[in-house]
Coordinates of C-alpha atoms in Angstrom, one line a residue:
M1 CA 0.0 0.0 0.0
A2 CA 1.0 3.6 -0.4
T3 CA 2.5 5.5 2.5
A4 CA 0.7 8.5 3.9
G5 CA 0.4 11.2 1.3
T6 CA 1.9 9.2 -1.6
R7 CA 0.6 7.4 -4.6
G8 CA 0.8 3.6 -4.8
D9 CA 1.1 1.3 -7.8
E10 CA -0.7 -1.8 -6.2
L11 CA -4.3 -2.4 -6.9
T12 CA -6.7 -3.1 -4.1
P13 CA -8.8 -6.2 -3.7
P14 CA -12.3 -5.7 -5.2
V15 CA -14.4 -3.2 -3.2
R16 CA -18.1 -2.3 -3.3
I17 CA -19.4 1.3 -3.4
D18 CA -22.0 1.6 -0.6
A19 CA -22.8 5.3 -0.6
L20 CA -21.8 8.7 -2.0
A21 CA -20.1 11.4 0.1
N22 CA -20.3 15.2 0.2
G23 CA -18.0 16.2 -2.7
G24 CA -19.4 13.5 -4.9
A25 CA -17.0 10.5 -4.4
G26 CA -18.2 7.0 -3.8
I27 CA -17.6 5.4 -0.4
A28 CA -16.1 1.9 0.1
R29 CA -14.4 0.1 2.9
L30 CA -11.1 -1.6 2.9
D31 CA -9.4 -3.2 5.9
G32 CA -11.8 -1.4 8.2
R33 CA -11.1 2.0 6.7
V34 CA -13.2 4.3 4.6
V35 CA -12.0 4.8 1.0
F36 CA -13.3 7.6 -1.1
V37 CA -13.4 6.7 -4.8
P38 CA -14.5 9.6 -7.2
H39 CA -16.6 8.9 -10.3
T40 CA -18.2 5.7 -9.0
A41 CA -21.9 4.8 -8.4
V42 CA -23.5 3.0 -5.5
G43 CA -23.5 -0.7 -6.3
D44 CA -20.3 -0.5 -8.4
R45 CA -17.8 -3.3 -7.6
V46 CA -14.4 -1.9 -8.5
R47 CA -10.7 -2.4 -8.2
C48 CA -8.8 0.7 -7.1
R49 CA -5.4 2.2 -6.8
L50 CA -4.8 4.1 -3.5
I51 CA -3.5 7.6 -4.2
Q52 CA -3.6 9.1 -0.7
E53 CA -3.7 7.6 2.7
K54 CA -4.5 9.2 6.0
K55 CA -5.0 7.6 9.5
H56 CA -8.7 7.1 9.2
Y57 CA -9.4 7.2 5.5
A58 CA -7.9 6.9 2.1
V59 CA -8.5 8.3 -1.4
A60 CA -8.4 6.1 -4.4
E61 CA -9.0 6.1 -8.2
A62 CA -11.1 3.4 -9.8
V63 CA -8.9 1.5 -12.2
E64 CA -11.4 -1.3 -13.2
I65 CA -15.2 -1.6 -12.8
L66 CA -15.7 -5.3 -12.3
S67 CA -19.5 -5.0 -12.2
P68 CA -21.3 -1.7 -12.8
S69 CA -24.2 -0.4 -10.7
A70 CA -27.7 -0.3 -12.2
Q71 CA -27.6 3.5 -11.6
R72 CA -24.5 3.9 -13.8
R73 CA -24.8 5.2 -17.4
R74 CA -22.3 6.1 -20.1
A75 CA -21.4 9.7 -19.6
P76 CA -22.5 11.9 -22.6
C77 CA -19.3 13.9 -22.5
P78 CA -16.1 12.1 -23.7
V79 CA -13.9 13.9 -21.1
A80 CA -16.3 13.4 -18.1
G81 CA -14.2 12.2 -15.2
R82 CA -11.0 13.8 -16.5
C83 CA -12.1 17.5 -16.6
G84 CA -12.9 19.1 -13.3
G85 CA -16.4 20.4 -14.2
C86 CA -18.7 17.4 -13.6
Q87 CA -18.5 14.7 -11.0
W88 CA -21.7 12.8 -11.6
Q89 CA -22.3 12.5 -15.4
H90 CA -22.0 8.8 -15.0
L91 CA -25.1 8.7 -12.8
V92 CA -28.6 8.7 -14.1
Y93 CA -30.3 12.0 -13.2
A94 CA -32.8 10.4 -10.8
E95 CA -29.9 9.0 -8.8
Q96 CA -28.2 12.4 -8.8
L97 CA -31.3 14.0 -7.3
A98 CA -31.8 11.2 -4.7
W99 CA -28.3 11.6 -3.4
K100 CA -28.3 15.4 -3.4
E101 CA -31.5 15.3 -1.3
R102 CA -30.2 12.5 1.0
L103 CA -26.8 14.3 1.6
Y104 CA -28.6 17.6 2.3
R105 CA -31.0 15.9 4.7
D106 CA -28.2 14.1 6.5
S107 CA -26.3 17.4 7.0
L108 CA -29.2 19.2 8.6
I109 CA -30.5 16.3 10.6
R110 CA -27.1 15.1 11.9
Q111 CA -25.5 18.5 12.6
C112 CA -28.6 20.7 13.4
R113 CA -31.1 18.1 14.7
V114 CA -33.7 19.4 12.3
E115 CA -36.9 17.4 12.3
P116 CA -37.0 15.4 9.0
E117 CA -40.5 16.5 8.1
R118 CA -39.3 20.1 7.9
I119 CA -37.0 19.3 5.0
R120 CA -38.9 19.3 1.7
A121 CA -38.1 17.3 -1.5
I122 CA -35.5 18.6 -3.9
V123 CA -36.6 20.7 -6.8
P124 CA -35.2 19.1 -10.0
A125 CA -33.9 21.1 -12.9
A126 CA -36.1 21.3 -16.0
A127 CA -33.1 20.3 -18.1
E128 CA -30.1 18.3 -16.9
F129 CA -28.0 19.4 -19.9
G130 CA -27.6 22.7 -21.7
Y131 CA -28.6 24.7 -18.6
R132 CA -25.4 26.6 -17.9
S133 CA -25.6 30.3 -19.0
R134 CA -22.0 31.3 -18.4
V135 CA -18.7 29.4 -18.4
Q136 CA -14.9 30.1 -18.1
V137 CA -13.1 28.1 -20.7
K138 CA -9.4 27.4 -20.2
C139 CA -7.1 27.7 -23.2
F140 CA -3.6 26.4 -24.2
N141 CA -1.7 26.7 -27.4
S142 CA -0.1 23.3 -27.9
R143 CA 2.0 21.9 -30.7
S144 CA -1.1 20.3 -32.2
G145 CA -3.1 23.6 -32.1
F146 CA -5.1 25.9 -29.9
I147 CA -6.9 23.9 -27.2
T148 CA -10.0 24.9 -25.3
G149 CA -11.4 23.0 -22.3
F150 CA -11.2 22.8 -18.6
Y151 CA -8.7 22.2 -15.9
R152 CA -8.1 18.6 -14.7
P153 CA -9.1 18.4 -11.0
K154 CA -6.5 20.0 -8.7
S155 CA -4.3 20.8 -11.7
R156 CA -3.5 23.5 -14.2
Y157 CA -3.5 20.9 -17.0
V158 CA -6.1 21.8 -19.7
V159 CA -8.3 18.9 -20.7
A160 CA -9.4 19.5 -24.3
A161 CA -13.2 19.6 -24.8
E162 CA -14.6 20.2 -28.3
R163 CA -18.0 21.0 -26.7
C164 CA -19.5 21.0 -23.2
P165 CA -22.9 19.3 -22.8
I166 CA -23.9 21.4 -19.8
I167 CA -23.5 24.8 -21.3
A168 CA -26.2 26.4 -23.5
D169 CA -26.0 25.4 -27.2
P170 CA -25.3 29.0 -28.5
L171 CA -22.2 29.1 -26.2
N172 CA -21.0 25.8 -27.7
S173 CA -21.4 27.3 -31.2
L174 CA -19.4 30.4 -30.1
L175 CA -16.7 28.2 -28.6
V176 CA -16.2 26.2 -31.8
R177 CA -15.9 29.3 -33.9
L178 CA -13.5 31.0 -31.5
R179 CA -11.3 28.0 -31.3
N180 CA -11.1 27.6 -35.1
G181 CA -10.6 31.4 -35.6
I182 CA -7.8 31.7 -33.0
D183 CA -6.0 28.5 -33.9
G184 CA -2.7 29.1 -35.8
T185 CA -2.6 32.8 -35.1
A186 CA 0.1 34.7 -33.3
W187 CA -2.4 35.6 -30.5
A188 CA -3.1 32.0 -29.6
R189 CA -0.2 31.6 -27.1
H190 CA -1.3 34.8 -25.3
I191 CA -4.9 33.7 -24.5
P192 CA -5.3 31.6 -21.3
Q193 CA -9.1 31.9 -20.9
I194 CA -12.3 32.8 -22.7
D195 CA -15.5 33.6 -20.8
L196 CA -18.8 33.0 -22.5
A197 CA -22.3 34.0 -21.3
I198 CA -25.9 34.1 -22.5
D199 CA -28.8 35.9 -20.8
D200 CA -32.6 35.5 -20.6
A201 CA -33.0 37.6 -23.7
G202 CA -30.7 35.3 -25.7
K203 CA -27.9 37.8 -25.9
C204 CA -24.4 36.4 -25.9
S205 CA -21.1 37.8 -24.7
V206 CA -17.5 36.8 -25.2
T207 CA -14.6 37.9 -22.9
V208 CA -11.2 37.1 -24.1
H209 CA -8.3 37.2 -21.6
F210 CA -5.3 38.4 -23.6
L211 CA -1.8 38.8 -22.2
G212 CA -0.1 40.0 -25.4
E213 CA 0.8 43.5 -26.6
N214 CA -1.0 44.3 -29.9
H215 CA -4.6 43.4 -29.8
R216 CA -6.1 45.6 -32.6
Q217 CA -6.2 42.9 -35.2
L218 CA -7.3 40.3 -32.6
T219 CA -10.4 42.4 -31.8
Q220 CA -11.2 42.6 -35.5
L221 CA -11.0 38.8 -35.7
L222 CA -13.3 38.4 -32.7
I223 CA -15.9 40.8 -34.1
S224 CA -16.0 39.0 -37.4
T225 CA -16.0 35.5 -35.8
C226 CA -18.8 36.3 -33.3
P227 CA -21.0 39.0 -35.0
E228 CA -24.0 38.3 -32.7
A229 CA -22.1 38.8 -29.4
D230 CA -20.9 41.6 -27.2
I231 CA -17.1 41.4 -27.2
L232 CA -14.8 42.3 -24.3
L233 CA -11.0 42.1 -23.8
Q234 CA -9.4 41.6 -20.4
Q235 CA -5.6 42.1 -20.2
G236 CA -5.0 41.2 -16.6
T237 CA -7.2 41.9 -13.6
K238 CA -10.9 42.8 -13.9
Q239 CA -10.0 46.5 -13.8
T240 CA -8.5 46.0 -17.3
L241 CA -11.8 44.8 -18.8
A242 CA -12.5 46.8 -22.0
V243 CA -15.6 46.7 -24.2
V244 CA -14.8 46.1 -27.8
R245 CA -18.4 45.9 -29.1
G246 CA -21.8 46.2 -27.5
N247 CA -22.9 47.7 -24.2
A248 CA -21.6 44.8 -21.9
V249 CA -25.0 44.6 -20.2
M250 CA -26.9 41.3 -19.7
E251 CA -30.4 40.8 -18.2
I252 CA -32.3 38.2 -16.2
H253 CA -36.1 37.8 -15.9
V254 CA -37.6 37.1 -12.5
D255 CA -41.0 37.2 -10.8
R256 CA -44.5 37.6 -12.3
P257 CA -45.2 39.9 -14.0
P258 CA -41.6 39.7 -15.2
L259 CA -39.0 42.0 -13.9
K260 CA -36.1 42.5 -16.4
L261 CA -33.0 43.1 -14.3
N262 CA -29.7 44.3 -15.9
Y263 CA -26.3 43.3 -14.7
A264 CA -22.7 43.8 -16.0
I265 CA -20.9 41.2 -18.0
G266 CA -18.5 39.8 -15.4
G267 CA -20.9 40.5 -12.6
F268 CA -22.7 37.8 -10.6
A269 CA -25.9 36.1 -11.7
Q270 CA -27.0 32.5 -11.2
I271 CA -25.8 30.3 -14.0
N272 CA -29.1 28.3 -14.2
L273 CA -31.6 30.9 -15.3
E274 CA -34.7 28.7 -15.2
Q275 CA -33.9 27.4 -11.8
N276 CA -33.1 30.9 -10.6
R277 CA -36.7 31.9 -11.3
K278 CA -37.9 28.9 -9.2
L279 CA -35.6 30.0 -6.5
V280 CA -36.9 33.6 -6.5
D281 CA -40.5 32.4 -6.6
R282 CA -39.8 30.2 -3.5
V283 CA -38.2 33.1 -1.6
V284 CA -41.2 35.3 -2.4
H285 CA -43.6 32.6 -1.3
L286 CA -41.8 32.0 2.0
A287 CA -41.5 35.8 2.6
N288 CA -45.4 36.0 2.6
L289 CA -45.2 39.8 2.7
K290 CA -48.3 41.9 3.5
G291 CA -46.9 45.3 2.5
T292 CA -46.0 46.6 5.9
E293 CA -42.6 44.9 6.5
R294 CA -39.1 46.2 6.5
V295 CA -36.7 43.8 4.6
I296 CA -32.9 43.7 4.6
D297 CA -31.2 41.8 1.7
L298 CA -27.5 41.1 2.3
Y299 CA -25.4 40.0 -0.6
C300 CA -28.1 41.6 -2.8
G301 CA -26.1 41.8 -6.1
M302 CA -28.1 43.6 -8.8
G303 CA -31.4 42.9 -7.0
N304 CA -32.3 39.3 -7.9
F305 CA -34.3 38.8 -4.7
S306 CA -34.5 42.5 -3.6
L307 CA -36.7 43.8 -6.3
P308 CA -39.4 41.0 -6.3
L309 CA -39.6 41.5 -2.5
A310 CA -39.6 45.3 -2.8
R311 CA -42.8 45.0 -4.9
R312 CA -44.5 43.5 -1.8
C313 CA -43.0 45.2 1.3
R314 CA -42.9 48.7 2.9
S315 CA -39.2 49.2 2.5
L316 CA -36.1 47.2 1.5
S317 CA -32.4 47.8 2.2
G318 CA -29.9 46.0 0.0
V319 CA -26.3 45.5 0.9
E320 CA -23.5 44.4 -1.5
E321 CA -19.7 44.8 -1.5
A322 CA -19.4 45.3 -5.3
Q323 CA -20.1 48.9 -6.2
R324 CA -20.9 48.0 -9.8
S325 CA -23.7 45.6 -8.7
I326 CA -25.1 48.3 -6.4
D327 CA -25.2 50.7 -9.3
Y328 CA -27.2 48.2 -11.3
A329 CA -29.5 47.4 -8.4
R330 CA -30.3 51.1 -8.1
N331 CA -30.9 51.5 -11.8
N332 CA -33.1 48.3 -11.9
A333 CA -35.2 49.7 -9.1
L334 CA -35.5 53.1 -10.9
R335 CA -36.4 51.4 -14.2
H336 CA -39.3 49.5 -12.5
G337 CA -40.6 52.4 -10.4
L338 CA -39.6 50.8 -7.1
G339 CA -38.9 53.8 -4.9
N340 CA -39.0 52.0 -1.6
C341 CA -35.4 50.6 -2.0
D342 CA -32.2 51.7 -0.5
F343 CA -29.0 50.0 -1.8
R344 CA -25.6 50.4 0.0
C345 CA -22.1 49.4 -1.0
A346 CA -20.6 47.9 2.1
S347 CA -19.5 44.5 3.5
A348 CA -22.4 42.3 4.6
L349 CA -21.5 42.7 8.3
D350 CA -21.1 46.5 8.2
G351 CA -24.2 46.9 6.1
F352 CA -26.2 44.8 8.4
H353 CA -25.1 46.8 11.5
R354 CA -26.0 50.1 9.8
A355 CA -29.3 48.8 8.5
I356 CA -30.5 47.2 11.7
R357 CA -29.4 50.3 13.7
D358 CA -31.8 52.5 11.7
E359 CA -34.9 50.4 12.2
N360 CA -36.1 46.9 13.3
C361 CA -35.9 44.2 10.6
D362 CA -39.0 42.0 9.9
L363 CA -37.2 39.8 7.3
L364 CA -33.6 39.3 6.6
I365 CA -32.4 37.7 3.3
L366 CA -29.1 35.9 3.3
D367 CA -27.5 34.7 0.0
P368 CA -23.8 34.4 0.9
P369 CA -21.0 32.9 -1.1
R370 CA -19.9 29.3 -0.5
S371 CA -18.1 30.3 2.7
G372 CA -21.4 31.0 4.4
A373 CA -22.5 33.9 6.7
Y374 CA -21.0 33.0 10.1
E375 CA -20.2 36.5 11.1
I376 CA -23.7 37.7 10.2
V377 CA -25.2 34.8 12.1
K378 CA -23.3 35.8 15.2
A379 CA -24.4 39.4 14.8
L380 CA -28.0 38.2 14.4
I381 CA -28.0 36.8 18.0
K382 CA -27.5 40.3 19.4
N383 CA -29.6 42.1 16.8
P384 CA -32.3 39.6 15.7
A385 CA -34.6 39.9 12.8
E386 CA -38.1 38.4 13.2
R387 CA -37.6 36.0 10.2
V388 CA -34.6 34.9 8.2
I389 CA -34.6 33.4 4.7
Y390 CA -31.2 31.8 4.1
V391 CA -30.3 30.9 0.5
S392 CA -27.2 28.7 0.5
C393 CA -25.0 27.1 -2.2
D394 CA -23.2 24.9 0.3
P395 CA -24.9 22.5 2.7
Q396 CA -21.9 22.2 5.1
T397 CA -21.6 25.9 5.8
L398 CA -25.3 26.2 5.9
A399 CA -25.5 23.6 8.6
R400 CA -22.7 25.3 10.5
D401 CA -24.6 28.6 10.5
L402 CA -28.0 27.1 11.2
E403 CA -26.6 25.3 14.2
V404 CA -25.8 28.7 15.8
L405 CA -29.2 30.2 15.1
L406 CA -31.1 27.1 16.3
H407 CA -29.3 27.3 19.6
N408 CA -30.0 31.0 20.0
G409 CA -33.7 31.7 19.7
Y410 CA -34.6 30.7 16.2
R411 CA -36.6 27.7 14.9
L412 CA -36.5 26.2 11.5
I413 CA -39.8 26.4 9.7
C414 CA -38.8 24.6 6.5
S415 CA -35.8 24.0 4.2
Q416 CA -35.7 22.8 0.6
P417 CA -32.8 21.9 -1.7
F418 CA -32.8 23.0 -5.3
D419 CA -30.7 21.4 -8.1
L420 CA -29.2 24.3 -10.0
F421 CA -26.1 22.3 -11.1
P422 CA -27.0 18.9 -12.7
Q423 CA -24.1 16.5 -13.3
T424 CA -22.3 17.9 -10.3
H425 CA -22.6 17.3 -6.5
H426 CA -23.4 20.9 -5.8
C427 CA -26.7 21.8 -4.2
E428 CA -28.6 25.1 -3.6
S429 CA -31.2 25.5 -0.9
V430 CA -33.7 27.9 0.7
T431 CA -34.4 27.8 4.4
L432 CA -36.9 29.8 6.5
L433 CA -36.3 30.5 10.1
Q434 CA -38.6 32.2 12.7
R435 CA -37.5 33.9 15.9
G436 CA -38.9 31.9 18.8

């Protein structure tokens, strides 16, 4: 066997995958120790090679599938399992959903002692492929030509991908044209990344990261190659982002009647536009606003949740660290005649302290990054809101934060996972808490 932290050459005896873990790997047991085996399915019988060993567990790679699980399928993408984008393409979609819901339930029940009946069934995606509205494509100019694809897990090695089945079809079309147009040119070795996006109106954008000197002829090539798209050039940090063609503005549609919200290319918006609408509808439903409430929306972005809620409450305060997103939130409110909004550029914690100091909060919306909202949760204990709706993209940090709230005067009314990222282990969720 391999020693701790090293890669071994010996194959293990056959092992059976009994469960899936947070992170997507299969779980087997060998010599009384847990072994994590990525890209396996429950019921697979496999022979592995240990690549990392710790005191209580090991990590392995599946070398041979001796007998496949009934839940296994042939992955539609030829580089699935090699590129770092998808962990679960080899699982039928129903199995993906079942394990996302199970892992989500286990996290909340085990760590937070949530009653099982308060956790609702997962909301599946309408489409398991072609759903992704934006993507960062990695590039490499090899001896055989200009390669576009994605990094191998935990590596900077670019795995070539002709097309990506989880991104929208128009983006695949753009990718093919860009790769063919750039291949063989002097600019190819200076392009490490291309960002592609499509919005709810069908508008596409192309952002080329270019580290060379002369880009005038490159921009002409991009314009002729992608005549339907906004074109941007980035020559280092985001501060160097320059618009070559178009207005660099995208839009999403949420709520009923539809609110059309603008945001900047490069700014944050959910990648699954259809599921985002379901997410917003769920938040609005749980908010159950009567028109008299004061709402605070932390991590508000360009107003994805803020503006649908502002239609239904007395006043709304939105807080966001990115000044550009705040500018768009203000403009979106103005365009839709929502004068009861106040948007501030500040950290979530500073913005919360300022907003809660001015007036009591009837409803607090939290939509933090993957790291969660632990500092906000601690601040809530001293300055409580009557109700909290927590939108999370990571069940582990959610459980950590909920545990604090549930031990300090809040009770969980309901929680529901959403599948915004089919073919991956990632899981979004919405949780409603009430002050006891």
